[in-house]
Coordinates of C-alpha atoms and ligand atoms in Angstrom, one line a residue:
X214 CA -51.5 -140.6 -52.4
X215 CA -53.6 -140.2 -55.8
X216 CA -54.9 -136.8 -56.8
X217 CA -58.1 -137.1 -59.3
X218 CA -59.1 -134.6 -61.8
X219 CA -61.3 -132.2 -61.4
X220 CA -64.9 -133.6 -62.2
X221 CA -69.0 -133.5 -61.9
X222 CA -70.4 -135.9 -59.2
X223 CA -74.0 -136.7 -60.4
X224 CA -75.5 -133.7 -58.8
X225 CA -73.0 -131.6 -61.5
X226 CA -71.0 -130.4 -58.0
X227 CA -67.5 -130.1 -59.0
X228 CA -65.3 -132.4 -57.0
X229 CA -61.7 -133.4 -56.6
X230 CA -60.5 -137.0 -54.8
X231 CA -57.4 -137.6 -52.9
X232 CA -56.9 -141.2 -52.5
X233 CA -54.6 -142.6 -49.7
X234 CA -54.0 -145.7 -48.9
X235 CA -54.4 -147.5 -45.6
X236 CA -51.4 -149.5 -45.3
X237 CA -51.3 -152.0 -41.9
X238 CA -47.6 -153.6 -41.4
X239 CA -48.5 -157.1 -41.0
X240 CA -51.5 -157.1 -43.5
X241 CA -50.2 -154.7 -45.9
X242 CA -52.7 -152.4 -48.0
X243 CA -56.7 -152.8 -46.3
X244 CA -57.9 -150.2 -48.8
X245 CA -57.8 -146.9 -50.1
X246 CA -59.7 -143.7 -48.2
X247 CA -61.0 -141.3 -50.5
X248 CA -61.5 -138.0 -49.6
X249 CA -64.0 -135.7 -51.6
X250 CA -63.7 -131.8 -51.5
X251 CA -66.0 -129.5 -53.4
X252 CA -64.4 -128.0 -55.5
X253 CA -66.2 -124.5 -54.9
X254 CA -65.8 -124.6 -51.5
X255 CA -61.9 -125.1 -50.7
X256 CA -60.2 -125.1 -54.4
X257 CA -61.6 -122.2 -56.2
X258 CA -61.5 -119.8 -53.5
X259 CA -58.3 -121.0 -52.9
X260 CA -56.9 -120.1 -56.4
X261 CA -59.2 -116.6 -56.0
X262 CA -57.2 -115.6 -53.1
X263 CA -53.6 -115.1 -54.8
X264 CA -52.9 -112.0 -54.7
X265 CA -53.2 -110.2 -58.3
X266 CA -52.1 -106.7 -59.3
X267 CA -55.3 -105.3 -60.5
X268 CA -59.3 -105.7 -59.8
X269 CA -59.8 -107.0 -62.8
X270 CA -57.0 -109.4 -62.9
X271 CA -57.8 -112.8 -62.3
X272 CA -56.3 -116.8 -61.6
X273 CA -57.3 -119.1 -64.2
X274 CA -56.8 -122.7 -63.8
X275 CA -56.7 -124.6 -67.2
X276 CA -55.7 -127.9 -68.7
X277 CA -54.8 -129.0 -72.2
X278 CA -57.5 -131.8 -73.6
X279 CA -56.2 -132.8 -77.2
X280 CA -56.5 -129.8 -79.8
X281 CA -58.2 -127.6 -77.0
X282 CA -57.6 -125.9 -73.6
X283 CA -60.3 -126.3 -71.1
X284 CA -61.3 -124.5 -68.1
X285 CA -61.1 -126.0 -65.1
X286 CA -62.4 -123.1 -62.6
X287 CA -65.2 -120.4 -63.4
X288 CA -64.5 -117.6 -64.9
X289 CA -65.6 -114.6 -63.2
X290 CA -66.8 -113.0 -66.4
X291 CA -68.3 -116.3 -67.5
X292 CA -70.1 -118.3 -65.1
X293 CA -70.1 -121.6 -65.6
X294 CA -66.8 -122.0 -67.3
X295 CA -65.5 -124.8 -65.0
X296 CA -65.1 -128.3 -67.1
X297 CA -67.3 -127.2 -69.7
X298 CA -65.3 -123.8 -71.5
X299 CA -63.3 -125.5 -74.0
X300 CA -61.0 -123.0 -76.6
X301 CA -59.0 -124.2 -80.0
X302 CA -55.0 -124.3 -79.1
X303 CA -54.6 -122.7 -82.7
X304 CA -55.0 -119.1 -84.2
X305 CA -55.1 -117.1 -81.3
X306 CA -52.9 -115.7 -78.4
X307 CA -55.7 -116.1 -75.7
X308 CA -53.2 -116.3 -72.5
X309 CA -54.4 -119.2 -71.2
X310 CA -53.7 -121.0 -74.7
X311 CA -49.9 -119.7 -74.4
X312 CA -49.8 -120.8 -70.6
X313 CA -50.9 -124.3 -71.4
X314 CA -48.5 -124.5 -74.4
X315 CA -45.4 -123.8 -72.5
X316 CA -45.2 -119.9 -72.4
X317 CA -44.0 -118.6 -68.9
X318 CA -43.5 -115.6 -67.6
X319 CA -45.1 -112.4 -68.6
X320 CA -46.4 -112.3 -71.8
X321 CA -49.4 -110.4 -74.1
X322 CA -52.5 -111.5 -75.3
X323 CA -56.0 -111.1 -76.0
X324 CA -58.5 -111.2 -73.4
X325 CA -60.8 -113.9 -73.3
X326 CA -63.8 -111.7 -72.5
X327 CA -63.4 -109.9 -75.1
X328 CA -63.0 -113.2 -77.2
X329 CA -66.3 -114.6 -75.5
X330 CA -68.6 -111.4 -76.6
X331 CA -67.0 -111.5 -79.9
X332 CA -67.9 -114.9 -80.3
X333 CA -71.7 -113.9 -79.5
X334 CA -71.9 -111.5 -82.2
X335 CA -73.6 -113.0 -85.1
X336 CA -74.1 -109.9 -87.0
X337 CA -71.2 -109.0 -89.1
X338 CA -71.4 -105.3 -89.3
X339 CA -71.7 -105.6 -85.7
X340 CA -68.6 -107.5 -84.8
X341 CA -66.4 -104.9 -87.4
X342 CA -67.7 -102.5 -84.3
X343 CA -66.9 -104.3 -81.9
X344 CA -63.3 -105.6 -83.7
X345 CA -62.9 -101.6 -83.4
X346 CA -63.3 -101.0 -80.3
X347 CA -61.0 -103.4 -79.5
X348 CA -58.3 -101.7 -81.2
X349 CA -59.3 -98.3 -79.4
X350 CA -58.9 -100.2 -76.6
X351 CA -55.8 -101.7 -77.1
X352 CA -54.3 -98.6 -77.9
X353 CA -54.8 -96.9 -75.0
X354 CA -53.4 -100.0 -73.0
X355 CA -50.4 -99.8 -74.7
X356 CA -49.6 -96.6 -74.0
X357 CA -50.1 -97.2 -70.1
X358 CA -47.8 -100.0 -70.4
X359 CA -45.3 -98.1 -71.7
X360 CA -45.3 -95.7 -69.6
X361 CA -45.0 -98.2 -66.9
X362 CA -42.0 -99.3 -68.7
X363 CA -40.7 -95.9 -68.7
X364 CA -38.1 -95.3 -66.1
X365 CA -39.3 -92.6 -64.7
X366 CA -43.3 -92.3 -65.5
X367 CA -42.0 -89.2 -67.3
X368 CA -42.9 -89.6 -71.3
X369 CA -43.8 -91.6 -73.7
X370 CA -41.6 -92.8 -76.4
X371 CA -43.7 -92.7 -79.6
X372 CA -41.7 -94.0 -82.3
X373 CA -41.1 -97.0 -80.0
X374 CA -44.4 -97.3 -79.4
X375 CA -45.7 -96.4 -83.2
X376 CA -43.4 -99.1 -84.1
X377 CA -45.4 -101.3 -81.6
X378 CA -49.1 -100.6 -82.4
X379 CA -48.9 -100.0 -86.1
X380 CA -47.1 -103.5 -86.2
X381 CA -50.6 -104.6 -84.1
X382 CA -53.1 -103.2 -86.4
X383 CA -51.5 -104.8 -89.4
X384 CA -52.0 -108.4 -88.0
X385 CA -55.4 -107.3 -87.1
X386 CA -56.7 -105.9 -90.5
X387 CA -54.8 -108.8 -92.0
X388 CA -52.4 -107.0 -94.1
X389 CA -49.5 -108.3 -95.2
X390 CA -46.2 -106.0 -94.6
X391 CA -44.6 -106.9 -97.5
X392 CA -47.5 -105.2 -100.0
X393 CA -48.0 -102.5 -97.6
X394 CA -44.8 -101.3 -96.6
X395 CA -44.8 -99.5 -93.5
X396 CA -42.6 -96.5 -92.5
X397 CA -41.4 -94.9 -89.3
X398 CA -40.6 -91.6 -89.4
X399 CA -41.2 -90.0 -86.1
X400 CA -38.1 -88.7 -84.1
X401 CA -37.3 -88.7 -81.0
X402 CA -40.6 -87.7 -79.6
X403 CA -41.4 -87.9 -76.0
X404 CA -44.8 -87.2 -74.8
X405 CA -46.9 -86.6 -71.7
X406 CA -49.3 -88.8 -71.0
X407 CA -52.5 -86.1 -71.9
X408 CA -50.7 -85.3 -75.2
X409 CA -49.9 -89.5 -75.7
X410 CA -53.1 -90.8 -75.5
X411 CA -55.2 -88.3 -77.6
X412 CA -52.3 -88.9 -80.6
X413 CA -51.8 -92.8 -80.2
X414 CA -56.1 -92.7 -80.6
X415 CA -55.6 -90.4 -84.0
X416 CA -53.1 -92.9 -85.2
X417 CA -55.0 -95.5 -84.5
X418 CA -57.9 -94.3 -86.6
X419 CA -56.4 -93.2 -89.5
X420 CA -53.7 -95.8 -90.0
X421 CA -56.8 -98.6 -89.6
X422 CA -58.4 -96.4 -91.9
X423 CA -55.4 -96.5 -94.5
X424 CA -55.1 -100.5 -93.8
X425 CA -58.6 -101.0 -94.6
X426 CA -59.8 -98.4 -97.4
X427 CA -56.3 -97.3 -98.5
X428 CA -55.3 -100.0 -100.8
X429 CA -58.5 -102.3 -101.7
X430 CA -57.8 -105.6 -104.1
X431 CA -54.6 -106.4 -103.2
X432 CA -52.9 -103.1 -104.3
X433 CA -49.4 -102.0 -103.4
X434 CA -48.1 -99.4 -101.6
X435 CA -46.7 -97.3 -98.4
X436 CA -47.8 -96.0 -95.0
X437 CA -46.0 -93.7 -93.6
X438 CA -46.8 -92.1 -89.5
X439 CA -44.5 -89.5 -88.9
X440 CA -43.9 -86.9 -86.3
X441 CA -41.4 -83.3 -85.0
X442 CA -41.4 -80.7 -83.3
X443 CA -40.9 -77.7 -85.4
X444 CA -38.9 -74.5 -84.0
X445 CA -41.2 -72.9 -82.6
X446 CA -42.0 -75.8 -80.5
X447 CA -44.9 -77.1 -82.0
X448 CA -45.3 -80.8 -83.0
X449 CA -46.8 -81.8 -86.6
X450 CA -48.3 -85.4 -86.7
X451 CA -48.9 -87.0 -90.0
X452 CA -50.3 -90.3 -91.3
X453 CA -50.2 -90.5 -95.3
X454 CA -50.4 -93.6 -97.9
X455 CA -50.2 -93.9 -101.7
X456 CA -53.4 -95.6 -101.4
X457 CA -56.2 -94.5 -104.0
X458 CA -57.5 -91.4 -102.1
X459 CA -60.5 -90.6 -100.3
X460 CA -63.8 -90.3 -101.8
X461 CA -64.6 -86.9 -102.8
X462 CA -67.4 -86.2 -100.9
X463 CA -66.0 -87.1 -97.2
X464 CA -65.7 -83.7 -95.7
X465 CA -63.0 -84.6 -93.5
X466 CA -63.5 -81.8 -91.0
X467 CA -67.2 -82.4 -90.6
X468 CA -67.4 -85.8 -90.9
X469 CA -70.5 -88.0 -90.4
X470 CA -68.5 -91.1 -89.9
X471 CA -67.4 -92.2 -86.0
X472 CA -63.4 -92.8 -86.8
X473 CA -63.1 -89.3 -88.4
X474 CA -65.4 -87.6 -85.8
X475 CA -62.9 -89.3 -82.8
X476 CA -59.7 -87.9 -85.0
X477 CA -61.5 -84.2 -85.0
X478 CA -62.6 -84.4 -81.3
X479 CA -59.0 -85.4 -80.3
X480 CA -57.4 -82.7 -82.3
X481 CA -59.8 -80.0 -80.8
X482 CA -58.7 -81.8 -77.2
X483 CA -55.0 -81.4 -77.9
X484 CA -55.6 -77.6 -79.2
X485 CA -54.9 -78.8 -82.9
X486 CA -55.2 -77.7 -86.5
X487 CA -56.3 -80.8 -89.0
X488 CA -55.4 -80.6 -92.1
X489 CA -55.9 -83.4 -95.4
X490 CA -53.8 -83.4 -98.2
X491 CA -55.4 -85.4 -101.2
X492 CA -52.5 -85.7 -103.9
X493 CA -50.8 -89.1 -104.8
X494 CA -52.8 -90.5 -101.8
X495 CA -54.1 -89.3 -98.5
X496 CA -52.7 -87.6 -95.9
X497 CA -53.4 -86.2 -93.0
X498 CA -51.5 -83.6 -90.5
X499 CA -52.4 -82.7 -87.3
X500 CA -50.2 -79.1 -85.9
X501 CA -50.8 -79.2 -82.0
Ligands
ATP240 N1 -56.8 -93.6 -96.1 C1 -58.0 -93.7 -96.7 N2 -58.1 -94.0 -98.0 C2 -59.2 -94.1 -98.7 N3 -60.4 -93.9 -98.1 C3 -60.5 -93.6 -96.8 C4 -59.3 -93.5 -96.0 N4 -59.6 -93.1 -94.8 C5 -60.9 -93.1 -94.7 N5 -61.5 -93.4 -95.9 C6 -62.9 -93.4 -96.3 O1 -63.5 -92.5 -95.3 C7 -64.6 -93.1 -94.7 C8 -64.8 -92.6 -93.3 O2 -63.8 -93.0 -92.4 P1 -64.1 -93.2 -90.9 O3 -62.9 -93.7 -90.2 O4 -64.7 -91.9 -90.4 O5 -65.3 -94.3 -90.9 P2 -65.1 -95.9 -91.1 O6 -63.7 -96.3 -91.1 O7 -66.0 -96.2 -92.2 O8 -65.8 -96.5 -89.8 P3 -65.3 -96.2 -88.2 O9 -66.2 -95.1 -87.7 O10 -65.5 -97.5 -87.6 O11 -63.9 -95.8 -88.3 C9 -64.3 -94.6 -94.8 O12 -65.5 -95.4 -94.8 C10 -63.6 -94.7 -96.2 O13 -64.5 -94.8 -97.2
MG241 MG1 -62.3 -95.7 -89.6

């Protein structure tokens, strides 16, 4: 028996052959049977029904063609995916990319919906926003995941997971660790999950903030996030660089800006005090 690929009969219905043979003992082979499924009617909703462990979850089935990966069901965030989606193996960790280039078990990457839309953004003020948002994004899923990973459902680690996302944004502002050197310095801080998400969201602003303003032209320097709880059992959160400083006229407390507008709104949500510190750099501490 011969299994065919997946492929368009001339009507562009997707199809897959199984050929058999029809063997008689005296004669020996009288031909070959072929039988034709449609694809959408057995295969596809075949691979739909696997059980996955959320809604949006879904099977993919793919195939390496040369320097690509290419679709070989539809996508259901992209109709018409089947044979005709076709993504570069290099430069990023799209899943399905890993899968086909020997990754198994479970493993991160970035979504290819979210790499679809991006790559319909023409404007490039436009996909900056939506490069964002994907980082907003992504740092909330992080912190569920950790939490999932916590024994318990109890708290969240932060360092571990500062370590984690900081380590993220730098690959996706594109700077290089070695001329921005990062420090850790949050102890052993466990949080709830109401207190966890607002603060991961702060970090995530001002440290892409610092990535991206901080330290323009190549300059050196440090980063640091840290984070205690004091005695009287209040934490303080900082994120400071040696970077050259904000401009003068940001008001950083009534901000016109989104990024610094999320960092005040969350700080008012946690019951904070924000406060900026402009000498040798920026830095700014959030008491909650
Ligand atoms: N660490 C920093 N060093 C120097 N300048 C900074 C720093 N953080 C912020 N800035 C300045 O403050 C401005 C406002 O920051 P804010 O995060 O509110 O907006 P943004 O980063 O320009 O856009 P977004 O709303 O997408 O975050 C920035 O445009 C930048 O000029
Ligand atoms: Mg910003």
């Amino acid at each position: 028996m011969v299994l065919s690929d997946l492929y368009r009969d001339p009507s562009g219905i997707i199809m897959l052959d199984v050929a058999a043979p029809v063997l008689e003992e005296e004669y020996g082979l009288l031909g070959v049977l072929i039988l034709r499924s449609d694809a959408n009617s057995f295969l596809y909703p075949l691979i739909q029904s696997w059980p996955v462990p959320t809604k949006t979850a879904e099977n993919l089935l793919v195939k390496q063609e040369g320097d690509g990966v290419i679709c070989l069901n539809d996508l259901r965030y992209s109709a018409g995916a089947a044979l005709s989606l076709r993504l570069p193996l290099s430069g990023e960790t799209l899943p399905f990319v890993e899968a086909v280039l020997g990754k198994r078990g479970e493993f991160e990457g970035r979504d290819y919906r979210l790499r679809l839309q991006s790559r319909q953004i023409t404007d490039e003020k436009a996909l900056k926003a939506f490069q964002e948002s994907q980082t907003r994004i992504r740092a909330m899923a992080m912190i569920h995941e950790k939490l999932y990973q916590s024994k318990d459902f109890a708290g969240i680690d932060f360092a571990d997971y500062i370590d984690k996302m900081v380590t993220h944004l730098f690959v996706v502002c594109e700077v290089d660790p070695k001329r921005v050197h990062f420090r850790n310095e949050v102890r052993a801080v466990i949080l709830d999950i109401n207190r966890a998400i607002p603060c991961a969201l702060i970090v995530n602003e001002l440290v892409s903030n610092a990535l991206k303003y901080a330290f323009p032209e190549e300059k050196a320097g440090e980063l640091t996030v840290g984070m205690f709880k004091d005695e009287t059992e209040k934490y303080h959160l900082a994120v400071k660089d040696t970077g050259i400083g904000m401009p003068k006229k940001i008001d950083a407390h009534r901000p016109q800006t989104l990024g610094l507008q999320i960092v005040n709104d969350l700080t008012k949500q946690i019951e904070g005090t924000l406060e900026l510190y402009r000498d040798g750099g920026t830095e700014f501490e959030i008491t909650f």
